[in-house]
CSV table of C-alpha atoms and ligand atoms in Angstrom, one decimal:
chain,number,residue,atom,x,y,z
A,1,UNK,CA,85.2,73.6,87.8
A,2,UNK,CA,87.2,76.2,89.4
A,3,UNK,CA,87.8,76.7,92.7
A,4,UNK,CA,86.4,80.0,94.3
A,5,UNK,CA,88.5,82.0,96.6
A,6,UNK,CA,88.5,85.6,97.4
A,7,UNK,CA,91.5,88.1,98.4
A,8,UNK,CA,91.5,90.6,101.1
A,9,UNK,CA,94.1,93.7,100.7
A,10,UNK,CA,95.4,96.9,101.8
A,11,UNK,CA,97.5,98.2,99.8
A,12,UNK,CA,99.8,97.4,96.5
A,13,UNK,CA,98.2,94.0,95.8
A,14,UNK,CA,101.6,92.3,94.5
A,15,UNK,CA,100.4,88.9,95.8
A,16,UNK,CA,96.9,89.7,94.2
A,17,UNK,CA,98.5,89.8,90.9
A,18,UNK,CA,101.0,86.8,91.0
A,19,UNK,CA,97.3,84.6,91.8
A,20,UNK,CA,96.0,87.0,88.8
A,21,UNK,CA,98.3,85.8,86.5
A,22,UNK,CA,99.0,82.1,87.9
A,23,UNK,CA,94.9,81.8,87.6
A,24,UNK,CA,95.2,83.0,83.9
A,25,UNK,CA,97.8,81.2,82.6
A,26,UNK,CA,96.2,78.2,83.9
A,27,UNK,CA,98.7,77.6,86.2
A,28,UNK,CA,96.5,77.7,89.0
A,29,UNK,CA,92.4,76.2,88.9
A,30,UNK,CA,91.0,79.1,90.9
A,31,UNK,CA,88.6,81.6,90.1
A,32,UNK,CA,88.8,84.9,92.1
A,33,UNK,CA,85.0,86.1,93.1
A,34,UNK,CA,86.0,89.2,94.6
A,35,UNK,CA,88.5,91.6,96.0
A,36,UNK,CA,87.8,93.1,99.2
A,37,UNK,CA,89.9,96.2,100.7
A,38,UNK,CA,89.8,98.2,103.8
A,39,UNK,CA,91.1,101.3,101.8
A,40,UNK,CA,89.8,103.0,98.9
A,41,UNK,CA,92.9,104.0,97.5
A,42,UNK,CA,94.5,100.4,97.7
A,43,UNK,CA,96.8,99.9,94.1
A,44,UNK,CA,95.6,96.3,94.6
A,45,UNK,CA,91.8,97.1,93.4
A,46,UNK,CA,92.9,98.4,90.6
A,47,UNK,CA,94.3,95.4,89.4
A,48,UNK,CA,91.2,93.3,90.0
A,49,UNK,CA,89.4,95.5,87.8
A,50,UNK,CA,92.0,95.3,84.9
A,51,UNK,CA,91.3,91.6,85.5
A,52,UNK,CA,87.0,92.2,85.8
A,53,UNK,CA,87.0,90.8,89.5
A,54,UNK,CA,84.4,92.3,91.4
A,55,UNK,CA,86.3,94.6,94.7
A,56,UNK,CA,84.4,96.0,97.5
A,57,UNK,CA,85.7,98.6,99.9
A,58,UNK,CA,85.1,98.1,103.6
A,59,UNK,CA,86.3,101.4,105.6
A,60,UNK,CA,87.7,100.4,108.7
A,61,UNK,CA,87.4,104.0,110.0
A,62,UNK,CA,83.5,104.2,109.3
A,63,UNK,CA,83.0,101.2,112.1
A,64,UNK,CA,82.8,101.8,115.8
A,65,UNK,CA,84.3,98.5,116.5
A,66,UNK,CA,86.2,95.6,115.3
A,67,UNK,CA,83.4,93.5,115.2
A,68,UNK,CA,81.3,95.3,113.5
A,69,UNK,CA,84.0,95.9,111.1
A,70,UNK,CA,84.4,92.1,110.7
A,71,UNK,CA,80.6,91.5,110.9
A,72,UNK,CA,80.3,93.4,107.7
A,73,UNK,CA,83.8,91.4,106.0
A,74,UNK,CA,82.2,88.7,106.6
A,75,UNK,CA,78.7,89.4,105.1
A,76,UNK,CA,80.3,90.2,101.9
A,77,UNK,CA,82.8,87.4,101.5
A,78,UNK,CA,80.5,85.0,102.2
A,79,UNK,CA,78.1,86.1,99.8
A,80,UNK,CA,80.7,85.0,97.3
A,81,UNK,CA,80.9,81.2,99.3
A,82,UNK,CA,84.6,81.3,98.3
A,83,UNK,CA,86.2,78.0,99.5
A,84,UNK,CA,88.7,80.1,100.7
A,85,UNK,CA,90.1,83.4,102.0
A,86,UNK,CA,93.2,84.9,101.2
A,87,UNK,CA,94.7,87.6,103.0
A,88,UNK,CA,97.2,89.4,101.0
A,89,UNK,CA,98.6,91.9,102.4
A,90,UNK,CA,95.3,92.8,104.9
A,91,UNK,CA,96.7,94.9,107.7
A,92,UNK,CA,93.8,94.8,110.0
A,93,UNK,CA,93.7,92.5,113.1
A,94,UNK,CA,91.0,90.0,113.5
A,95,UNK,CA,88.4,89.5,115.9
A,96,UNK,CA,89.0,86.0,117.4
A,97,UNK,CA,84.9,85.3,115.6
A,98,UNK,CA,86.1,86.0,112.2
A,99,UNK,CA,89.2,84.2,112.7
A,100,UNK,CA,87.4,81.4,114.0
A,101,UNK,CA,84.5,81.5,111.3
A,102,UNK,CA,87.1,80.9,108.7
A,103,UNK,CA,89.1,78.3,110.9
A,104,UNK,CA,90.8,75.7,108.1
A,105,UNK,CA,89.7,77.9,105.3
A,106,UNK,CA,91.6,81.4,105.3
A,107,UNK,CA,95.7,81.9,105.1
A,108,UNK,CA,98.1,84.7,105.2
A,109,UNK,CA,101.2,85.5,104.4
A,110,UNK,CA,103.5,87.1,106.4
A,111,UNK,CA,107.1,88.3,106.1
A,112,UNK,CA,109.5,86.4,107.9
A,113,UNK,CA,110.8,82.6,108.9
A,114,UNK,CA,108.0,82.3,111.7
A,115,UNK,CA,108.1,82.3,114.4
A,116,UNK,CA,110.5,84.7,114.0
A,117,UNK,CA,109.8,88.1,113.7
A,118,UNK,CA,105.7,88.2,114.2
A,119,UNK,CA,104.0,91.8,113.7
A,120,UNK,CA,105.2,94.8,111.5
A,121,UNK,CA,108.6,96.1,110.5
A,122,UNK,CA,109.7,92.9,109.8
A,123,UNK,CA,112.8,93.0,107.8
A,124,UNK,CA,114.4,95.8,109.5
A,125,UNK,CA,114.6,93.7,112.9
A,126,UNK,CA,116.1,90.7,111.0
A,127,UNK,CA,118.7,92.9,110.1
A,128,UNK,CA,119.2,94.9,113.2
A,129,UNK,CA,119.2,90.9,115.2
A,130,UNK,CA,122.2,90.8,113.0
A,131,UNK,CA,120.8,87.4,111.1
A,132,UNK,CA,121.9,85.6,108.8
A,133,UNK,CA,119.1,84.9,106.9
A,134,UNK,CA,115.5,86.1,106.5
A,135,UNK,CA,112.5,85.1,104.3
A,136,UNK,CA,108.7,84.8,104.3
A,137,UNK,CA,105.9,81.9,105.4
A,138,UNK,CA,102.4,81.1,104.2
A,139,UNK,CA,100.2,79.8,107.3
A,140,UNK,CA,96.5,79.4,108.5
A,141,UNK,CA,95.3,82.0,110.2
A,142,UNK,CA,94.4,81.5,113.7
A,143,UNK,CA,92.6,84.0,116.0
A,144,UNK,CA,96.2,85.2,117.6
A,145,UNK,CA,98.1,87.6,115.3
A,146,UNK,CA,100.9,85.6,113.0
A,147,UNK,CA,100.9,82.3,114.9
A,148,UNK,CA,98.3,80.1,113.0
A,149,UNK,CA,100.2,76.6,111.4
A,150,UNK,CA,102.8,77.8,108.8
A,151,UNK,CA,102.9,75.9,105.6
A,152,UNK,CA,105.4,76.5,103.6
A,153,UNK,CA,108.6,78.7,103.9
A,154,UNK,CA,110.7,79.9,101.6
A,155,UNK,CA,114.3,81.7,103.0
A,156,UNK,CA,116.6,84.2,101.7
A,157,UNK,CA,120.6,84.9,102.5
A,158,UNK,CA,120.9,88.4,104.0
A,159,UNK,CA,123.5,90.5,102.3
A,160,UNK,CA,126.2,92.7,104.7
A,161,UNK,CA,124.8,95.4,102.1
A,162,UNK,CA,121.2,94.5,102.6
A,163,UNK,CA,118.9,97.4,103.5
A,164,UNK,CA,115.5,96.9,104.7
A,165,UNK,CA,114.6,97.9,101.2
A,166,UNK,CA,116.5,95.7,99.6
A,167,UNK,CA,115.2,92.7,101.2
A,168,UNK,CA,112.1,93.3,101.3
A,169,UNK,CA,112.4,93.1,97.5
A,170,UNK,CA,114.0,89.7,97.4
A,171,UNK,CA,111.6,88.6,99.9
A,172,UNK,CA,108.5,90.2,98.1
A,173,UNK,CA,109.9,88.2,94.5
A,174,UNK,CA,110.0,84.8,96.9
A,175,UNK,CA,106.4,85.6,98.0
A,176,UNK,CA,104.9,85.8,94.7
A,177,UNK,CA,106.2,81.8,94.1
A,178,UNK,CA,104.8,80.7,97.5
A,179,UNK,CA,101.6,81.8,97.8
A,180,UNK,CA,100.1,80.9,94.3
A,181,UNK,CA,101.7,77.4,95.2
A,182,UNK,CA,99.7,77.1,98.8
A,183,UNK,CA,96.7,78.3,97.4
A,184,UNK,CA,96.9,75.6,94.3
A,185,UNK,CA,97.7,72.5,97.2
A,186,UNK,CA,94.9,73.8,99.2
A,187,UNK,CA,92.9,73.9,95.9
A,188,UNK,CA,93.8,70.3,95.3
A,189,UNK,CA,92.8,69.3,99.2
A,190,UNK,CA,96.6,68.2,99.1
A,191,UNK,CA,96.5,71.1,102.3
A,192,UNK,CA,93.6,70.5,104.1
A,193,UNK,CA,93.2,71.4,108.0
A,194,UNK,CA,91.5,68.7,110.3
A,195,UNK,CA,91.0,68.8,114.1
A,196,UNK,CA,93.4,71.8,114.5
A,197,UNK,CA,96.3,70.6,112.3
A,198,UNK,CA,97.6,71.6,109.0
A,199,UNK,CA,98.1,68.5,106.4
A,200,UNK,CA,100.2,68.1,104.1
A,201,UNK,CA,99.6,64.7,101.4
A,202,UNK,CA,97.3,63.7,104.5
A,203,UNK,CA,100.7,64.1,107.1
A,204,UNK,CA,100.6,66.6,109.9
A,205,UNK,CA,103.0,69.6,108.6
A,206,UNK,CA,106.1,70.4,110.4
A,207,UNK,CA,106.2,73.2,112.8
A,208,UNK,CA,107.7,75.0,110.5
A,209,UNK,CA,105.8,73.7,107.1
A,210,UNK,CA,107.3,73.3,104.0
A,211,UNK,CA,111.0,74.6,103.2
A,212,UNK,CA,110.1,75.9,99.8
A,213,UNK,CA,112.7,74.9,96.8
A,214,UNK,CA,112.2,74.3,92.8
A,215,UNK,CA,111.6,70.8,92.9
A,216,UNK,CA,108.2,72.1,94.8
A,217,UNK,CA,106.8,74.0,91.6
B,1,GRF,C1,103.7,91.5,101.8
B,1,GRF,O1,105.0,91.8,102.2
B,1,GRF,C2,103.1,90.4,102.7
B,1,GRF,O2,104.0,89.5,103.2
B,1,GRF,C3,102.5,91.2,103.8
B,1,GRF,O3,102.0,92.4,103.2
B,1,GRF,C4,102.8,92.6,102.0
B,1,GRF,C5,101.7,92.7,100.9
B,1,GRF,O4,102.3,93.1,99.7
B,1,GRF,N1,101.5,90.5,104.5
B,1,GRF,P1,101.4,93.3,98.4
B,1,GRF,O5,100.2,94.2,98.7
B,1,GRF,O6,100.9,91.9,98.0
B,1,GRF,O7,102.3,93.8,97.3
């Protein structure tokens, strides 16, 4: 029996299509019920329909208010009963009722070594802070923005010639291992969230999870 999950997006759906392809090459025992975006235009529904998975477009703009915006997420994910929620790439901010109705059960991923560098933009600042190196985390989402319990990291030297382009390409290549690889331990209740904290194999996670490395896979 697979495991049900569904994917919110925004935009190019990159992260969409590395769970696409995990999930059909058997690599990864989940079945993907639906695709929700908040824009109609988002690259990323395209490739659920190439791969027949139902999408759904929820217009931010059309709702007078965050929560009624969420009120109506909600509706239609959980019509699915996914055992989880995966934000890929979902650039809305969440009321703290939809973050809390998915408490345990929803992650994100986000482009840099949290807590570093929380919010948009993020590779240019590593850059401009002059560091050394940069990368990308998985984590639970919590109600406030980026700071949920990471899970697993995976980090990336930063080049002197490294443009905010350019790493957001070798970051983007290291996100498409990570996520698929979170979503298949939270599959396999080998991540599993209890009272508040993330688990790992049953052990409290690090603050910073999971430095991510080959021997992982
Ligand atoms: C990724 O960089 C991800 O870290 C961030 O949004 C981007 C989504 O890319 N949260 P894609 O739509 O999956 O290609």
């Amino acid at each position: 029996m697979s495991f049900p999950i569904v994917v919110l997006i925004s935009g190019s759906g990159s992260n969409l299509q590395a769970l696409i392809d995990q999930s059909l090459q058997g690599q990864l025992n989940v079945r993907i019920c639906a695709v929700i975006s908040n824009k109609a235009d988002a690259y990323g529904l395209e490739r659920a329909k190439l791969a027949d998975i139902p999408t759904h477009t929820v217009d931010h703009k059309l709702f007078s208010s965050r929560e009624e915006f969420d009120a109506e997420l909600q509706t239609i994910i959980d019509q699915y009963e996914p055992k989880l929620v995966v934000l890929a790439g979902f650039m809305r901010i969440l009321t703290e009722t939809f973050a809390k109705h998915y408490e345990g059960r929803m992650l994100n991923i986000h482009p840099s070594l949290l807590p570093k560098y929380k919010g948009l933009n993020t590779h240019q600042r590593a850059i401009g802070a002059g560091e050394k190196e940069h990368g990308v985390s998985v984590h639970f989402v919590s109600p406030e923005l980026d700071a949920g319990s990471v899970i697993l990291q995976a980090s990336t030297e930063i080049a002197p010639d490294d443009t905010a382009e350019s790493l957001a390409k070798k970051v983007h290549s290291l996100e498409h291992i990570i996520y698929p690889l979170a979503v298949k331990w939270f599959s396999e209740e080998r991540l599993t969230f209890q009272k508040g904290i993330a688990l790992f194999d049953e052990k409290a996670l690090p603050e910073n999870g999971i430095l991510y490395n080959q021997a992982l896979l």
